[in-house]
Coordinates of C-alpha atoms in Angstrom, one line a residue:
M1 CA 254.3 127.3 113.1
G2 CA 252.7 129.8 115.3
D3 CA 254.1 133.3 115.9
L4 CA 255.1 132.4 119.4
V5 CA 256.1 128.9 120.6
L6 CA 257.3 127.9 124.1
E7 CA 259.1 124.6 124.4
A8 CA 259.6 123.1 127.9
L9 CA 260.2 126.6 129.2
T10 CA 261.6 126.4 132.8
K11 CA 262.9 128.8 135.4
R12 CA 264.5 127.8 138.7
Y13 CA 265.9 130.0 141.4
G14 CA 268.2 127.7 143.4
G15 CA 266.1 124.9 144.6
T16 CA 262.8 126.7 143.9
V17 CA 261.0 126.0 140.6
A18 CA 259.1 129.1 139.4
V19 CA 258.1 127.8 136.0
E20 CA 258.3 124.1 134.9
D21 CA 258.1 122.6 131.4
V22 CA 255.7 125.1 129.9
D23 CA 254.7 124.1 126.3
L24 CA 252.5 126.6 124.4
E25 CA 251.8 127.7 120.9
V26 CA 250.2 131.1 120.3
R27 CA 249.0 131.2 116.7
Q28 CA 249.2 134.3 114.4
G29 CA 246.6 136.9 115.3
E30 CA 245.5 135.0 118.4
M31 CA 245.2 136.3 122.0
V32 CA 246.1 133.8 124.7
A33 CA 245.7 134.6 128.4
L34 CA 248.0 133.2 131.2
L35 CA 245.6 132.9 134.1
G36 CA 246.2 131.8 137.6
P37 CA 246.6 132.9 141.3
S38 CA 249.5 135.1 142.5
G39 CA 252.8 133.3 142.4
C40 CA 251.7 130.7 139.9
G41 CA 254.5 131.6 137.4
K42 CA 252.5 133.5 134.8
T43 CA 254.5 136.8 135.0
T44 CA 257.8 134.9 135.1
T45 CA 256.7 133.1 131.9
L46 CA 255.8 136.4 130.2
R47 CA 259.1 138.0 131.2
M48 CA 261.0 135.0 129.8
V49 CA 259.2 135.6 126.5
A50 CA 260.1 139.3 126.6
G51 CA 263.8 138.6 127.4
F52 CA 263.9 140.2 130.9
I53 CA 264.4 136.8 132.6
T54 CA 266.8 134.1 131.3
P55 CA 265.2 130.6 131.2
S56 CA 266.9 127.8 133.1
A57 CA 265.9 125.4 130.3
G58 CA 263.7 125.4 127.2
H59 CA 263.2 127.6 124.2
V60 CA 261.3 130.7 123.1
R61 CA 260.6 130.9 119.3
I62 CA 259.1 133.9 117.6
A63 CA 258.1 133.7 113.9
G64 CA 260.2 130.5 113.7
Q65 CA 263.3 132.1 115.1
D66 CA 264.9 130.9 118.4
V67 CA 265.2 134.1 120.5
T68 CA 265.8 132.4 123.9
R69 CA 269.2 134.1 124.3
R70 CA 268.5 137.3 122.5
P71 CA 268.2 140.6 124.5
P72 CA 264.7 142.2 124.8
Y73 CA 265.3 144.8 122.1
A74 CA 266.2 142.1 119.6
R75 CA 263.1 140.0 120.0
D76 CA 260.5 141.9 118.0
T77 CA 258.1 142.2 120.9
G78 CA 256.1 145.1 122.3
M79 CA 255.3 145.0 126.0
V80 CA 252.8 146.9 128.2
F81 CA 253.8 146.8 131.8
Q82 CA 251.5 146.6 134.8
S83 CA 252.8 150.0 136.1
Y84 CA 252.8 151.5 132.5
A85 CA 256.5 152.5 133.0
L86 CA 256.1 155.9 131.3
F87 CA 258.9 158.5 131.5
P88 CA 257.4 161.3 133.6
H89 CA 259.6 164.0 132.1
M90 CA 258.8 163.1 128.5
S91 CA 255.7 164.1 126.6
V92 CA 253.2 161.5 125.3
A93 CA 254.7 161.7 121.8
Q94 CA 258.3 161.3 123.2
N95 CA 257.3 158.3 125.3
V96 CA 255.7 156.6 122.3
A97 CA 258.8 157.5 120.1
F98 CA 261.3 156.0 122.6
G99 CA 261.3 152.5 121.2
L100 CA 261.7 153.8 117.6
E101 CA 264.7 156.0 118.7
M102 CA 266.3 152.9 120.2
R103 CA 265.9 151.2 116.9
R104 CA 267.4 154.2 115.1
V105 CA 264.3 154.9 113.0
G106 CA 264.7 158.2 111.1
R107 CA 263.0 161.3 112.4
T108 CA 260.4 161.8 109.7
E109 CA 259.3 158.1 109.8
R110 CA 259.4 158.2 113.6
E111 CA 257.0 161.2 113.8
T112 CA 254.6 159.7 111.3
R113 CA 254.5 156.3 113.1
V114 CA 254.1 158.0 116.5
M115 CA 251.0 160.0 115.3
E116 CA 249.6 156.9 113.7
A117 CA 249.9 154.9 117.0
L118 CA 248.4 157.8 119.0
R119 CA 245.5 158.0 116.5
L120 CA 244.9 154.2 117.0
V121 CA 244.4 154.8 120.8
R122 CA 242.6 158.1 120.2
L123 CA 245.2 160.3 121.9
D124 CA 246.8 162.2 119.0
H125 CA 245.3 165.4 120.5
L126 CA 247.3 164.9 123.7
A127 CA 250.7 164.3 122.1
D128 CA 252.3 167.2 123.9
R129 CA 251.0 166.4 127.4
L130 CA 253.1 164.9 130.2
P131 CA 252.0 161.6 131.7
G132 CA 251.2 163.3 135.0
Q133 CA 248.6 165.4 133.2
L134 CA 246.7 162.3 132.0
S135 CA 244.1 160.1 133.7
G136 CA 244.9 156.4 134.4
G137 CA 243.0 155.2 131.4
Q138 CA 244.9 157.7 129.1
Q139 CA 248.2 156.6 130.5
Q140 CA 247.3 153.1 129.8
R141 CA 246.6 153.9 126.2
V142 CA 249.9 155.7 125.9
A143 CA 251.6 152.5 127.1
L144 CA 249.6 150.6 124.4
A145 CA 250.7 153.1 121.7
R146 CA 254.4 152.8 122.7
A147 CA 254.2 149.0 122.4
L148 CA 252.3 149.1 119.1
V149 CA 254.4 151.7 117.4
V150 CA 257.3 149.3 116.8
N151 CA 255.0 146.9 114.9
P152 CA 255.9 143.9 117.1
A153 CA 255.5 140.3 115.9
V154 CA 254.3 139.5 119.5
F155 CA 252.3 141.8 121.8
L156 CA 252.9 141.2 125.5
L157 CA 250.5 142.5 128.3
D158 CA 251.3 142.2 132.0
E159 CA 248.2 142.7 134.1
P160 CA 247.4 145.8 131.9
L161 CA 244.1 146.7 133.7
S162 CA 245.0 146.1 137.3
N163 CA 245.5 149.8 138.2
L164 CA 242.2 151.0 136.7
D165 CA 238.8 151.3 138.5
A166 CA 236.1 148.8 137.6
K167 CA 234.2 151.0 135.1
L168 CA 237.4 152.1 133.3
R169 CA 238.7 148.6 133.3
G170 CA 235.7 147.4 131.3
E171 CA 236.2 150.2 128.7
V172 CA 239.9 149.7 128.3
R173 CA 239.4 146.0 128.1
M174 CA 237.1 146.4 125.1
E175 CA 239.6 148.9 123.5
I176 CA 242.5 146.5 123.8
R177 CA 240.5 143.5 122.4
S178 CA 239.3 145.7 119.5
L179 CA 242.8 146.9 118.6
Q180 CA 244.2 143.4 118.9
Q181 CA 241.6 141.9 116.5
R182 CA 241.7 144.9 114.1
L183 CA 245.5 144.7 113.8
G184 CA 245.8 140.9 113.9
L185 CA 248.3 141.0 116.8
T186 CA 249.7 137.8 118.2
T187 CA 249.1 138.5 121.9
L188 CA 250.1 137.0 125.2
I189 CA 248.4 138.6 128.2
V190 CA 248.9 137.9 131.9
T191 CA 246.0 138.2 134.3
H192 CA 244.6 136.9 137.5
D193 CA 241.1 138.3 136.7
Q194 CA 238.8 135.5 135.4
E195 CA 236.3 138.0 133.7
E196 CA 239.2 139.7 132.0
A197 CA 240.6 136.5 130.6
L198 CA 237.2 135.0 129.6
T199 CA 236.1 138.1 127.7
M200 CA 239.3 139.0 126.0
A201 CA 241.2 135.9 125.1
D202 CA 240.7 133.3 122.3
R203 CA 242.3 130.7 124.6
L204 CA 243.2 130.5 128.3
V205 CA 246.2 128.8 129.9
V206 CA 245.4 128.0 133.6
M207 CA 248.6 127.8 135.7
E208 CA 249.3 126.7 139.2
R209 CA 252.7 126.4 141.0
G210 CA 254.6 127.0 137.8
R211 CA 252.9 124.3 135.8
V212 CA 250.2 124.5 133.1
R213 CA 247.0 122.7 134.4
Q214 CA 244.9 123.1 131.2
V215 CA 244.8 125.0 127.9
G216 CA 241.5 125.7 126.1
T217 CA 238.8 128.1 125.1
A218 CA 236.7 129.7 127.9
E219 CA 233.9 127.3 127.1
E220 CA 236.2 124.3 127.2
L221 CA 237.6 125.2 130.5
Y222 CA 234.3 126.1 132.0
E223 CA 232.3 123.1 130.7
S224 CA 235.0 120.4 130.8
P225 CA 237.6 121.2 133.4
R226 CA 240.2 118.5 133.8
D227 CA 240.7 118.8 137.6
P228 CA 239.2 120.5 140.7
F229 CA 241.7 123.3 140.5
V230 CA 240.6 124.4 137.0
A231 CA 236.9 123.9 137.9
G232 CA 237.3 126.1 141.0
F233 CA 239.4 128.8 139.4
V234 CA 237.4 129.3 136.2
G235 CA 234.0 130.5 137.4
R236 CA 232.1 129.5 140.5
C237 CA 231.8 125.8 141.2
N238 CA 230.6 123.5 144.0
L239 CA 233.4 121.0 144.6
I240 CA 232.2 118.0 146.6
E241 CA 234.6 115.3 147.9
G242 CA 233.4 111.8 148.1
Q243 CA 233.2 108.7 146.0
P244 CA 231.0 107.3 143.2
E245 CA 228.5 104.5 144.0
G246 CA 228.2 102.9 140.6
T247 CA 225.2 104.2 138.7
A248 CA 223.4 105.2 141.9
G249 CA 225.2 108.5 142.0
F250 CA 227.9 110.2 144.0
R251 CA 228.1 109.8 147.8
A252 CA 229.4 113.0 149.4
R253 CA 231.6 112.9 152.5
G254 CA 228.7 114.5 154.3
G255 CA 226.5 111.6 153.5
A256 CA 224.3 113.0 150.7
L257 CA 223.7 110.9 147.6
L258 CA 224.0 113.3 144.6
P259 CA 222.6 112.6 141.1
C260 CA 225.4 112.2 138.6
T261 CA 225.4 110.3 135.3
T262 CA 229.2 110.3 135.2
A263 CA 229.4 108.3 138.4
A264 CA 229.7 104.9 136.7
A265 CA 233.2 104.7 138.0
P266 CA 234.5 101.8 140.2
V267 CA 232.8 101.9 143.6
G268 CA 235.2 103.0 146.4
T269 CA 237.5 105.2 144.3
G270 CA 237.7 108.8 145.6
G271 CA 236.9 111.8 143.5
V272 CA 235.4 115.2 143.4
L273 CA 232.0 116.2 142.0
A274 CA 232.0 119.5 140.2
L275 CA 228.6 121.2 139.9
R276 CA 228.1 124.8 138.7
P277 CA 225.8 126.9 141.0
E278 CA 223.7 128.2 138.1
R279 CA 222.9 124.6 137.0
I280 CA 220.9 123.9 140.2
A281 CA 217.2 124.7 140.3
L282 CA 215.8 125.8 143.7
A283 CA 212.2 125.8 144.9
A284 CA 210.4 126.5 148.2
A285 CA 209.3 123.4 150.0
A286 CA 206.7 122.9 152.8
P287 CA 208.3 122.4 156.3
G288 CA 209.4 118.8 156.6
E289 CA 209.2 118.1 152.9
G290 CA 212.4 119.7 151.6
A291 CA 215.6 117.6 151.7
A292 CA 217.6 120.9 152.1
R293 CA 217.7 123.9 154.4
L294 CA 218.5 127.4 153.3
E295 CA 221.5 128.8 155.3
A296 CA 222.1 132.2 153.6
V297 CA 220.6 134.5 150.9
T298 CA 222.7 137.2 149.2
Y299 CA 221.0 139.7 146.9
L300 CA 223.4 140.6 144.0
G301 CA 221.1 142.7 141.8
A302 CA 220.3 140.7 138.7
Q303 CA 221.2 137.5 140.5
T304 CA 220.7 136.1 144.0
E305 CA 223.0 133.6 145.7
Y306 CA 221.7 131.0 148.0
V307 CA 223.8 128.8 150.4
V308 CA 222.0 125.5 151.1
D309 CA 222.6 122.6 153.4
Y310 CA 221.7 119.5 151.3
A311 CA 221.7 116.5 153.6
G312 CA 224.9 117.5 155.3
T313 CA 226.6 118.9 152.1
S314 CA 226.9 122.7 151.6
L315 CA 225.9 123.9 148.1
V316 CA 226.0 127.3 146.5
V317 CA 223.0 128.0 144.2
I318 CA 222.9 131.1 141.9
R319 CA 219.6 132.0 140.2
A320 CA 218.2 135.0 138.4
T321 CA 216.7 137.3 141.1
P322 CA 213.0 136.4 141.2
P323 CA 210.4 139.2 140.6
E324 CA 208.4 140.7 143.4
G325 CA 205.6 138.4 144.4
D326 CA 207.5 135.2 143.5
P327 CA 207.6 132.8 146.5
L328 CA 211.4 132.5 146.1
R329 CA 211.7 136.2 146.8
R330 CA 210.4 135.6 150.4
L331 CA 212.9 132.8 151.2
A332 CA 214.9 133.3 154.3
P333 CA 217.6 131.4 156.2
G334 CA 216.1 128.4 157.9
D335 CA 213.4 127.7 155.2
A336 CA 213.0 124.3 153.7
V337 CA 213.9 124.2 150.0
A338 CA 214.1 121.6 147.2
L339 CA 217.1 121.3 144.9
T340 CA 217.1 119.6 141.5
W341 CA 219.6 119.5 138.6
D342 CA 220.3 117.5 135.5
P343 CA 222.6 114.6 136.5
A344 CA 224.6 115.3 133.3
A345 CA 225.5 118.7 134.7
A346 CA 227.5 117.2 137.6
R347 CA 231.0 116.3 136.4
L348 CA 233.1 113.7 138.2
L349 CA 236.8 114.7 138.5
P350 CA 239.8 112.9 139.9
A351 CA 240.8 113.8 143.4
Q352 CA 243.0 116.9 143.6

């Protein structure tokens, strides 16, 4: 049995269902990310695990023990809040020691464990500072130390990087992942940031409207999404509505016939074709020769994004930015272009 198991976990507020029948196992030493748009139920799920919200139905098990009705302090969890929730009048060391004091850990052991935790996050030299005297990244590491110092069976992170700037977010993300792996922490993290989830977690749980849409590794969700929502949420994706035409391909609503080896479904059944932008090759075409017309070009540094009208269907294409002198570098809106892709790269999904 994994260190954390959720069984049919549900939360209702009157007639509104916030979380419905969530089943999940987080294995020992694994980091799992709850990923989804705002209001999808991921934070509610995390808070039910922590004990701050009482489930309407279902169970939370930690290390084989049913903790569904236990208060937060009796669950053997350590939580890092989105706002850090540091006590402004307490020093760094006092903030980290707070959880140990609540557990009535003796002073000598408490001081030793506090300094060990601060050394883990490289803040032992700032033990006497107040939170207001620290940078955002340092405050985040204090919050991490406070959660780690109690040696939790399960480590919980609620949008831990959302208050940091982009550069600092990348640095702290690497620190959290390194700590989690080094200490073998069973971790559940909530995020709406795809990059954060893809780079940190062993597995991802994509949620929408309180329900789990798919669970898997980053590669599984990216390469084999079960439905259009997952395909569109995990990475960029062209989602084209239409219907398969046997082995001929996929007929988009705009009229284009798109190559697709997975289109051998019954003719006339609706569906959605998922095609990743980076899987499409693009080339300049002579006027009148191209089946597609370039609508927009956006330079993104190492990559360039092209929006193309392909026989009445709009497609996004992402390619490595061509070097100076390459004909693709001179492409402009209105130019004729040719698009090609491996038919196996286009995935047929059921209608939303």
